[in-house]
mmCIF file of N, CA and C in Angstrom:
data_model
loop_
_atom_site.group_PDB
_atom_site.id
_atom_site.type_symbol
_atom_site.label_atom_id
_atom_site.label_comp_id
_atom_site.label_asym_id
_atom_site.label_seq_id
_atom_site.Cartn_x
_atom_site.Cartn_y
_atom_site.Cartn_z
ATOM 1 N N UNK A 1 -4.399 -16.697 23.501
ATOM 2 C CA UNK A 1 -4.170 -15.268 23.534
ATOM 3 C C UNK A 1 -2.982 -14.942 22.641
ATOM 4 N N UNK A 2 -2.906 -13.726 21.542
ATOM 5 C CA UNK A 2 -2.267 -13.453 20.802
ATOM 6 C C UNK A 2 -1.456 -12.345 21.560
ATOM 7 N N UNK A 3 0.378 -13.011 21.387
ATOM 8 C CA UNK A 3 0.728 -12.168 21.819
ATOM 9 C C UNK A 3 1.082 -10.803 20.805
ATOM 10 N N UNK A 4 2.147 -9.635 21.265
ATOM 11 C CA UNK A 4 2.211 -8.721 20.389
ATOM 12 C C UNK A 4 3.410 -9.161 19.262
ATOM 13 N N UNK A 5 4.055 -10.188 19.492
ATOM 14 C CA UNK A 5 5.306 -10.530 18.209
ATOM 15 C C UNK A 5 4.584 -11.611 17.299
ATOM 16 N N UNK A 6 2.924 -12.078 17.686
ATOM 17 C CA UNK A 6 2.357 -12.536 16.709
ATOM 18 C C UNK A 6 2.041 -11.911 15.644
ATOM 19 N N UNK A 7 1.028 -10.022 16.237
ATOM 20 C CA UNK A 7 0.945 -9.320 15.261
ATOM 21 C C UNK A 7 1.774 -8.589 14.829
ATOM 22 N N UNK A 8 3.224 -8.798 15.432
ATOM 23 C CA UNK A 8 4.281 -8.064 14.566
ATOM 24 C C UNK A 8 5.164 -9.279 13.631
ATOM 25 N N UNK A 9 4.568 -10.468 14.006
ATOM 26 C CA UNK A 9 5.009 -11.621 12.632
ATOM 27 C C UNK A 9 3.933 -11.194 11.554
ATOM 28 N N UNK A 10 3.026 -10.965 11.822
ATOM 29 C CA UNK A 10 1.671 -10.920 10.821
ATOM 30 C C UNK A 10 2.352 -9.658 10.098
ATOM 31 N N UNK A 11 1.953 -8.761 10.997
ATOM 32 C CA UNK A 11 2.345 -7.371 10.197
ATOM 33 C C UNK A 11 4.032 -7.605 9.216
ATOM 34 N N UNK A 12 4.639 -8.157 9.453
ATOM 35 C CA UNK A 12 6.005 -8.432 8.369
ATOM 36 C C UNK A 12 5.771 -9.470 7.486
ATOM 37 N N UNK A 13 4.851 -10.339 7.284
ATOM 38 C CA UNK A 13 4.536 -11.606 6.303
ATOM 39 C C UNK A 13 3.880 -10.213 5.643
ATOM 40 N N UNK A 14 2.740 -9.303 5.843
ATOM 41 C CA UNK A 14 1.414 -8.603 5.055
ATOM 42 C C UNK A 14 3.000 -7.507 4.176
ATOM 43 N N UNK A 15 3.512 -7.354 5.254
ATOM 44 C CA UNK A 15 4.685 -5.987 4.375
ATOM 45 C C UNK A 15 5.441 -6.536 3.293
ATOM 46 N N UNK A 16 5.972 -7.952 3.720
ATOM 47 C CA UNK A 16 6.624 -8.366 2.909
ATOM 48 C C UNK A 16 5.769 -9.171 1.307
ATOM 49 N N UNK A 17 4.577 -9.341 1.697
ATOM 50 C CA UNK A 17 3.757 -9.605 0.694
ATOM 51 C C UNK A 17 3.400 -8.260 -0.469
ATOM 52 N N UNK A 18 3.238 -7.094 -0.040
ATOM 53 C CA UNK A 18 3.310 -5.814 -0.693
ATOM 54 C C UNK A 18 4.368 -5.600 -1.001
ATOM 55 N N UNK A 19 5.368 -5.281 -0.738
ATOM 56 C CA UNK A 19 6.703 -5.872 -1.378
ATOM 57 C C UNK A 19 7.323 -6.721 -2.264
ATOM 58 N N UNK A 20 7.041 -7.604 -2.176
ATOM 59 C CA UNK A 20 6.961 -8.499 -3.514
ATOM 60 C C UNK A 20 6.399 -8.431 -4.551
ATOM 61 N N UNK A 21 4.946 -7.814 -3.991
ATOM 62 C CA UNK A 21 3.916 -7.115 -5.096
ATOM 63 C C UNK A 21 4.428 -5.725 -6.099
ATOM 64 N N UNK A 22 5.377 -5.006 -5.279
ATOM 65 C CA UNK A 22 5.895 -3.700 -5.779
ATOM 66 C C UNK A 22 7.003 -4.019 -6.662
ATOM 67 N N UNK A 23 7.857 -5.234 -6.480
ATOM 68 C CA UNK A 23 8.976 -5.727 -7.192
ATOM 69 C C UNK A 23 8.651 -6.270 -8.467
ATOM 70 N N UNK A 24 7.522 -6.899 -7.710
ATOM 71 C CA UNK A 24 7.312 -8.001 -9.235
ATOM 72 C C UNK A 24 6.266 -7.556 -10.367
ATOM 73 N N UNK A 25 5.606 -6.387 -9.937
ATOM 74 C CA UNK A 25 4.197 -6.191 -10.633
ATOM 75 C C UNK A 25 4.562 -5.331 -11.865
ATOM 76 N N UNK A 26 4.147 -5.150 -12.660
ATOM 77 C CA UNK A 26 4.073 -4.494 -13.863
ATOM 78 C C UNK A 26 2.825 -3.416 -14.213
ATOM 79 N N UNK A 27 1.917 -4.222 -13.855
ATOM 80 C CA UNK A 27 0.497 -3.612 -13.536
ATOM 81 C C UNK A 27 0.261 -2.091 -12.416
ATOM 82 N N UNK A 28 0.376 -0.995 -13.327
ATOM 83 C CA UNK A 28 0.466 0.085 -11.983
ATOM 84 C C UNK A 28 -0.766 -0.186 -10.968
ATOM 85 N N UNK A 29 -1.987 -0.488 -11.684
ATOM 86 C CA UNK A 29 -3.070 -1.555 -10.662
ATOM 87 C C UNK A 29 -2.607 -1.536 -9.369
ATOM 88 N N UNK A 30 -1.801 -2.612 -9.862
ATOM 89 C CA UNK A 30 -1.672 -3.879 -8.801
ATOM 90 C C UNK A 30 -0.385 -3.458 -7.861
ATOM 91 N N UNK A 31 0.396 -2.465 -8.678
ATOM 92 C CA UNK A 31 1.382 -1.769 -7.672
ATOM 93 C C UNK A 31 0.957 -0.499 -6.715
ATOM 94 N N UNK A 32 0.118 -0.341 -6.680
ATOM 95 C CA UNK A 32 -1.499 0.702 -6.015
ATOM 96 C C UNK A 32 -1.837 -0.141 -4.905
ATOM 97 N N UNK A 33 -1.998 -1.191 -5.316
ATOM 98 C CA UNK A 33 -2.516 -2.353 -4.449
ATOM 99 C C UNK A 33 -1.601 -2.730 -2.908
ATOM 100 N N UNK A 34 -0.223 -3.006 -3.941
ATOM 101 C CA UNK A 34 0.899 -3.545 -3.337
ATOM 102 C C UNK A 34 1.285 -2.209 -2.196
ATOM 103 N N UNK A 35 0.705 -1.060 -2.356
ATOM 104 C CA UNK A 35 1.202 -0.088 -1.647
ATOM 105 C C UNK A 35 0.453 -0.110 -0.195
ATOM 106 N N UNK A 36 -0.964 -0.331 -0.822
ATOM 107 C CA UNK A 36 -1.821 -0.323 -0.029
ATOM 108 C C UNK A 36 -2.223 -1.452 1.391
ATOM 109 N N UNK A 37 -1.443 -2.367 0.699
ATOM 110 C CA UNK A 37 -1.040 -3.878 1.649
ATOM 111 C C UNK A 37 -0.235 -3.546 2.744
ATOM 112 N N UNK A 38 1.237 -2.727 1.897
ATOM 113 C CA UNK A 38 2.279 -2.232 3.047
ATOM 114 C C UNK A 38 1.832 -0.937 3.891
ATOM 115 N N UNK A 39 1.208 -0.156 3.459
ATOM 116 C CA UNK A 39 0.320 0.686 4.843
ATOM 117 C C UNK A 39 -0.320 0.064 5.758
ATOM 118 N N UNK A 40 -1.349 -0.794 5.000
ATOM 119 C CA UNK A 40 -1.988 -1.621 5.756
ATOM 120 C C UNK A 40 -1.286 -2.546 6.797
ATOM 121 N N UNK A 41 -0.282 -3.372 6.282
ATOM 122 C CA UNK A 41 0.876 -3.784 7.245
ATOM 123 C C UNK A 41 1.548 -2.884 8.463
ATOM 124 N N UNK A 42 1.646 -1.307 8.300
ATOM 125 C CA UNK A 42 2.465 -0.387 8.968
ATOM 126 C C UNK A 42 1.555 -0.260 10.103
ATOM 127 N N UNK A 43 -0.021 -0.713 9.505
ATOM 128 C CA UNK A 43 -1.141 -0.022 10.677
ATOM 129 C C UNK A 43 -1.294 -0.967 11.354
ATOM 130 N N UNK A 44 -1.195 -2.120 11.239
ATOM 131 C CA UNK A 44 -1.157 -3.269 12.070
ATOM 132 C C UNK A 44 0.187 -3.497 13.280
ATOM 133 N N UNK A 45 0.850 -3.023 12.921
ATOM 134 C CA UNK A 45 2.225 -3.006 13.883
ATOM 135 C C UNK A 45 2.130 -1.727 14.408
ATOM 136 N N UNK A 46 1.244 -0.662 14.437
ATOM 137 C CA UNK A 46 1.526 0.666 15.043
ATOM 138 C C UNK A 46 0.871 0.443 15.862
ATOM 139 N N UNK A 47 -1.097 -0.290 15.567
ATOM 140 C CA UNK A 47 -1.797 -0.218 16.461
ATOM 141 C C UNK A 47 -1.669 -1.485 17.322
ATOM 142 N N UNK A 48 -1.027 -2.829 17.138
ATOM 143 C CA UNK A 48 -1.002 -3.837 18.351
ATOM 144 C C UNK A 48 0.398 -3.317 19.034
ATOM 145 N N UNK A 49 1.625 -2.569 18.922
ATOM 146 C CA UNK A 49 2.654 -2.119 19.468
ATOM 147 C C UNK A 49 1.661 -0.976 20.671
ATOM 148 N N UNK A 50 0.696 0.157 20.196
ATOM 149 C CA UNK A 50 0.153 0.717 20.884
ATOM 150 C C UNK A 50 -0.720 0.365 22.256
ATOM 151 N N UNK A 51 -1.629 -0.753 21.172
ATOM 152 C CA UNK A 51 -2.258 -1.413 22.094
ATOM 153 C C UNK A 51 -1.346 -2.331 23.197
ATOM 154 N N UNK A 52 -0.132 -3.001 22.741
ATOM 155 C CA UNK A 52 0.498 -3.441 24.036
ATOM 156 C C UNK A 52 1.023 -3.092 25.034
ATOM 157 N N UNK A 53 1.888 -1.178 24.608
ATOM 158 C CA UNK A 53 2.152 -0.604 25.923
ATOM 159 C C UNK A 53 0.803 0.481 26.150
ATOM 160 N N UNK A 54 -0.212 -0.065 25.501
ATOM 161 C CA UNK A 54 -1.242 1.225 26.674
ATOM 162 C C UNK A 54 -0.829 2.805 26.542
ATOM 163 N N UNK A 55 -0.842 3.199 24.861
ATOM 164 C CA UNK A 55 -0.548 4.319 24.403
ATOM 165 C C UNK A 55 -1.343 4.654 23.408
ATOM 166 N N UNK A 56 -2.027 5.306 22.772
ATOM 167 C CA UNK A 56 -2.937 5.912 21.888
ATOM 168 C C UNK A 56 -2.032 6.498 20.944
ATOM 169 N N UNK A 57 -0.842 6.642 20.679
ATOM 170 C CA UNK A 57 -0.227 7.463 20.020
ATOM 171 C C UNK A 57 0.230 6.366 18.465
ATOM 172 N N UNK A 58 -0.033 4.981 18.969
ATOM 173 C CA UNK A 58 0.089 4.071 17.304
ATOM 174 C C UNK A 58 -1.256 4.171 16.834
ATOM 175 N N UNK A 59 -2.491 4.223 17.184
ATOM 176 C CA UNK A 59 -3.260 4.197 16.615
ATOM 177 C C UNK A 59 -3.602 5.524 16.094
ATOM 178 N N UNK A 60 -3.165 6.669 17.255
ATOM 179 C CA UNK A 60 -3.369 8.280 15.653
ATOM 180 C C UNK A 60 -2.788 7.847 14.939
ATOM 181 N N UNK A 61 -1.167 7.211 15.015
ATOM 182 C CA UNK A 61 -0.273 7.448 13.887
ATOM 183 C C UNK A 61 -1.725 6.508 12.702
ATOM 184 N N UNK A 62 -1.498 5.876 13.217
ATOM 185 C CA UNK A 62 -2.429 4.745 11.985
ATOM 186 C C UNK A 62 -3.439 5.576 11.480
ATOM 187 N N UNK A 63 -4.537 5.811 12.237
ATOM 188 C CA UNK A 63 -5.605 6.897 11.583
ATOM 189 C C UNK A 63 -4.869 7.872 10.858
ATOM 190 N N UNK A 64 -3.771 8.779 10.651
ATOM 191 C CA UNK A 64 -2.816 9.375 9.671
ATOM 192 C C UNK A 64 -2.402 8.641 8.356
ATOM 193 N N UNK A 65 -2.006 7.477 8.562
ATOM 194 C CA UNK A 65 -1.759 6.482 7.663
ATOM 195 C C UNK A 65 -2.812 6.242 6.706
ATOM 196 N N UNK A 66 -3.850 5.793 7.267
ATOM 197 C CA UNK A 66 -5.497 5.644 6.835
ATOM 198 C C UNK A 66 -5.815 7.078 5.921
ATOM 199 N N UNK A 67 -5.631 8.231 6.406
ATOM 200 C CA UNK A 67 -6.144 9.162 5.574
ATOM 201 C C UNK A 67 -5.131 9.400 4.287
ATOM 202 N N UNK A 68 -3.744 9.390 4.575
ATOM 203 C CA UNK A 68 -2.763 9.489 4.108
ATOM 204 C C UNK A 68 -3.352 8.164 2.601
ATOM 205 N N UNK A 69 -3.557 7.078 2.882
ATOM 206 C CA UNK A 69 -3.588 6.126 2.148
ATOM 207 C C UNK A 69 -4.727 6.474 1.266
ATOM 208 N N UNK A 70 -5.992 6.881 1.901
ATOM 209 C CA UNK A 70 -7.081 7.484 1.013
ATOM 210 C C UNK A 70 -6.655 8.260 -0.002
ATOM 211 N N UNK A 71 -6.351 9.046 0.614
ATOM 212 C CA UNK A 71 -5.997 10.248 -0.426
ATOM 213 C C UNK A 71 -5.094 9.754 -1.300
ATOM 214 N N UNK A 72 -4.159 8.966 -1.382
ATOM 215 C CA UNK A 72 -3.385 8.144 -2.545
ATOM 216 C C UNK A 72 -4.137 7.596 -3.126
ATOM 217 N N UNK A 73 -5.193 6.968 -2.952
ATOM 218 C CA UNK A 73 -5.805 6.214 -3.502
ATOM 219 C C UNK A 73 -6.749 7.050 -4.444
ATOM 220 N N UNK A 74 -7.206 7.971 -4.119
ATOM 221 C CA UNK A 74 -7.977 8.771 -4.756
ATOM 222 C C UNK A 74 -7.218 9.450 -5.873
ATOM 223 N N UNK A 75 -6.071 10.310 -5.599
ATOM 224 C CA UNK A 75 -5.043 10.927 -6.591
ATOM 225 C C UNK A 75 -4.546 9.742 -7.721
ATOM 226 N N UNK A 76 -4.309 8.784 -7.106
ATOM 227 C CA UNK A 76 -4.015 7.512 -7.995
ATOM 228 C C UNK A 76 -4.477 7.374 -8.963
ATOM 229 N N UNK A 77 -5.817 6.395 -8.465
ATOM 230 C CA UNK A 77 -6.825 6.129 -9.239
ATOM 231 C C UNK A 77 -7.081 7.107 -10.689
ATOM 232 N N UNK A 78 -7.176 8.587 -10.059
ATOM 233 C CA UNK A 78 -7.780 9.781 -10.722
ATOM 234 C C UNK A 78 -6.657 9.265 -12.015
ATOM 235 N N UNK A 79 -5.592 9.540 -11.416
ATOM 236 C CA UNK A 79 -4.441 9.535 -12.525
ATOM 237 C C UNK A 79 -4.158 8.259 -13.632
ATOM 238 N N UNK A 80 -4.872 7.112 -12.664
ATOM 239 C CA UNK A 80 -4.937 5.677 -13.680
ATOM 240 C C UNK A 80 -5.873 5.847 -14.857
ATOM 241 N N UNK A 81 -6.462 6.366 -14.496
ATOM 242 C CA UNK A 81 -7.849 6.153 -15.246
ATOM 243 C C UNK A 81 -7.358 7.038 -16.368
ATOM 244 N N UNK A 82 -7.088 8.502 -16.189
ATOM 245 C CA UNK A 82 -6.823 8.807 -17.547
ATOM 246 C C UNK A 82 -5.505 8.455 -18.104
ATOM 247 N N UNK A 83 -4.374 7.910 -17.503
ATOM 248 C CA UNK A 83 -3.397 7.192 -18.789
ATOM 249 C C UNK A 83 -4.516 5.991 -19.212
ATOM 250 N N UNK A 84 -4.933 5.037 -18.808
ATOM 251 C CA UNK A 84 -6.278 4.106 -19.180
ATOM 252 C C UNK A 84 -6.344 4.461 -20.516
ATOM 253 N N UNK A 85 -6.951 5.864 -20.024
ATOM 254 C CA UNK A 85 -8.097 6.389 -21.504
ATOM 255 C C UNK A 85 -7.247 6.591 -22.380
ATOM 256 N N UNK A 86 -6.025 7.168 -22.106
ATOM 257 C CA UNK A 86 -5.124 7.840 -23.259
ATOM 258 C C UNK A 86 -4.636 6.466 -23.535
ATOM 259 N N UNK A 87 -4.260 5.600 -23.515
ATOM 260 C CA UNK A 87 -3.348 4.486 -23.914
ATOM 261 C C UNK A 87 -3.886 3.282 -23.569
ATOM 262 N N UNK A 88 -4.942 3.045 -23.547
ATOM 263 C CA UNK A 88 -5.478 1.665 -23.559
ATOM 264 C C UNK A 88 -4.852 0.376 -22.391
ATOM 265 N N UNK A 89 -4.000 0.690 -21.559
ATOM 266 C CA UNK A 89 -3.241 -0.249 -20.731
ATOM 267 C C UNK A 89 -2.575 0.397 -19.599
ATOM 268 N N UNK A 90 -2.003 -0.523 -18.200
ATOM 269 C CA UNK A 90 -1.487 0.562 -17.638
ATOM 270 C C UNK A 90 -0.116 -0.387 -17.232
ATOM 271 N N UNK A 91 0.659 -0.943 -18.558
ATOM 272 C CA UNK A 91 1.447 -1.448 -18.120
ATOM 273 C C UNK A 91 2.903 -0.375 -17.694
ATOM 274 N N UNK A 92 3.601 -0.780 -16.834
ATOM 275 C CA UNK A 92 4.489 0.032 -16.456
ATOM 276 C C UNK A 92 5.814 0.466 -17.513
ATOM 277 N N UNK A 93 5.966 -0.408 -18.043
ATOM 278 C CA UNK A 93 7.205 -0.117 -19.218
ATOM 279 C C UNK A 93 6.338 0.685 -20.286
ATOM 280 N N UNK A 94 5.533 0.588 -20.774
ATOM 281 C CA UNK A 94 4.933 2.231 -21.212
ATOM 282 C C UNK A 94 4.840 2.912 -21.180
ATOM 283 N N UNK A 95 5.101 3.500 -19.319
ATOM 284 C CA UNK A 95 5.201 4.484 -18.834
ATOM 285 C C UNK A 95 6.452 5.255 -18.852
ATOM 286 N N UNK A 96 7.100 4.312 -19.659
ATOM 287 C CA UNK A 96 9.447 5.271 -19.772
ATOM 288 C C UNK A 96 8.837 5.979 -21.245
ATOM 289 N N UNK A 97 7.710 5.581 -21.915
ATOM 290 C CA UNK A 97 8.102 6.118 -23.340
ATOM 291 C C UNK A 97 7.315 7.459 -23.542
ATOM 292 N N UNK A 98 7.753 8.577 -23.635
ATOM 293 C CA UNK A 98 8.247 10.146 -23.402
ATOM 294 C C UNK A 98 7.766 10.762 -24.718
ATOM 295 N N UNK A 99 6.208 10.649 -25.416
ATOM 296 C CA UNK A 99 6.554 11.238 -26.642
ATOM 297 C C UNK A 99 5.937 12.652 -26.442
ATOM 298 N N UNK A 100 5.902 13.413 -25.239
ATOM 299 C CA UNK A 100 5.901 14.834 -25.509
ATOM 300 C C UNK A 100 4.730 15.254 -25.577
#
């Protein structure tokens, strides 16, 4: 039986893995990604914290999170795709250069 500081070890290895991803990545990709790991991490510790004291109120929060995360993902994406088109790459140090 899993207790709840198992899935709150889990949930801090998954955060801290998106995290590392956000530090180290270059790739706006993959820093999309890295975001999406650490929500995903936030929803895992809202809903086994919920589920352990017998409260419904981590898992709305999470379903908030979930939509919250969609919709990033969607605005994101939208927005990757056309620097993509305009500039062939989506490396991040491309993104400081300002020509107006």
């Amino acid at each position: 039986m899993l207790s709840l500081n198992h899935y709150l070890l889990l949930s801090v290895i998954i955060f801290a893995i998106g995290l590392v991803g956000i530090l180290r990545r270059k790739n706006l990709l993959m820093i999309f990604f890295s975001t999406e790991i650490i929500l995903n991490a936030a929803n895992i510790g809202l809903v086994s914290a919920g589920r352990y004291y017998s409260d419904i109120s981590g898992e709305i929060i999470a379903f908030f999170i979930i939509a919250i995360a969609a919709s990033e993902v969607a605005v994101g994406l939208g927005l990757l795709i056309l620097w993509y088109r305009k500039h062939k790459n989506l490396d991040l140090d491309d993104l400081n250069l300002m020509h107006g």
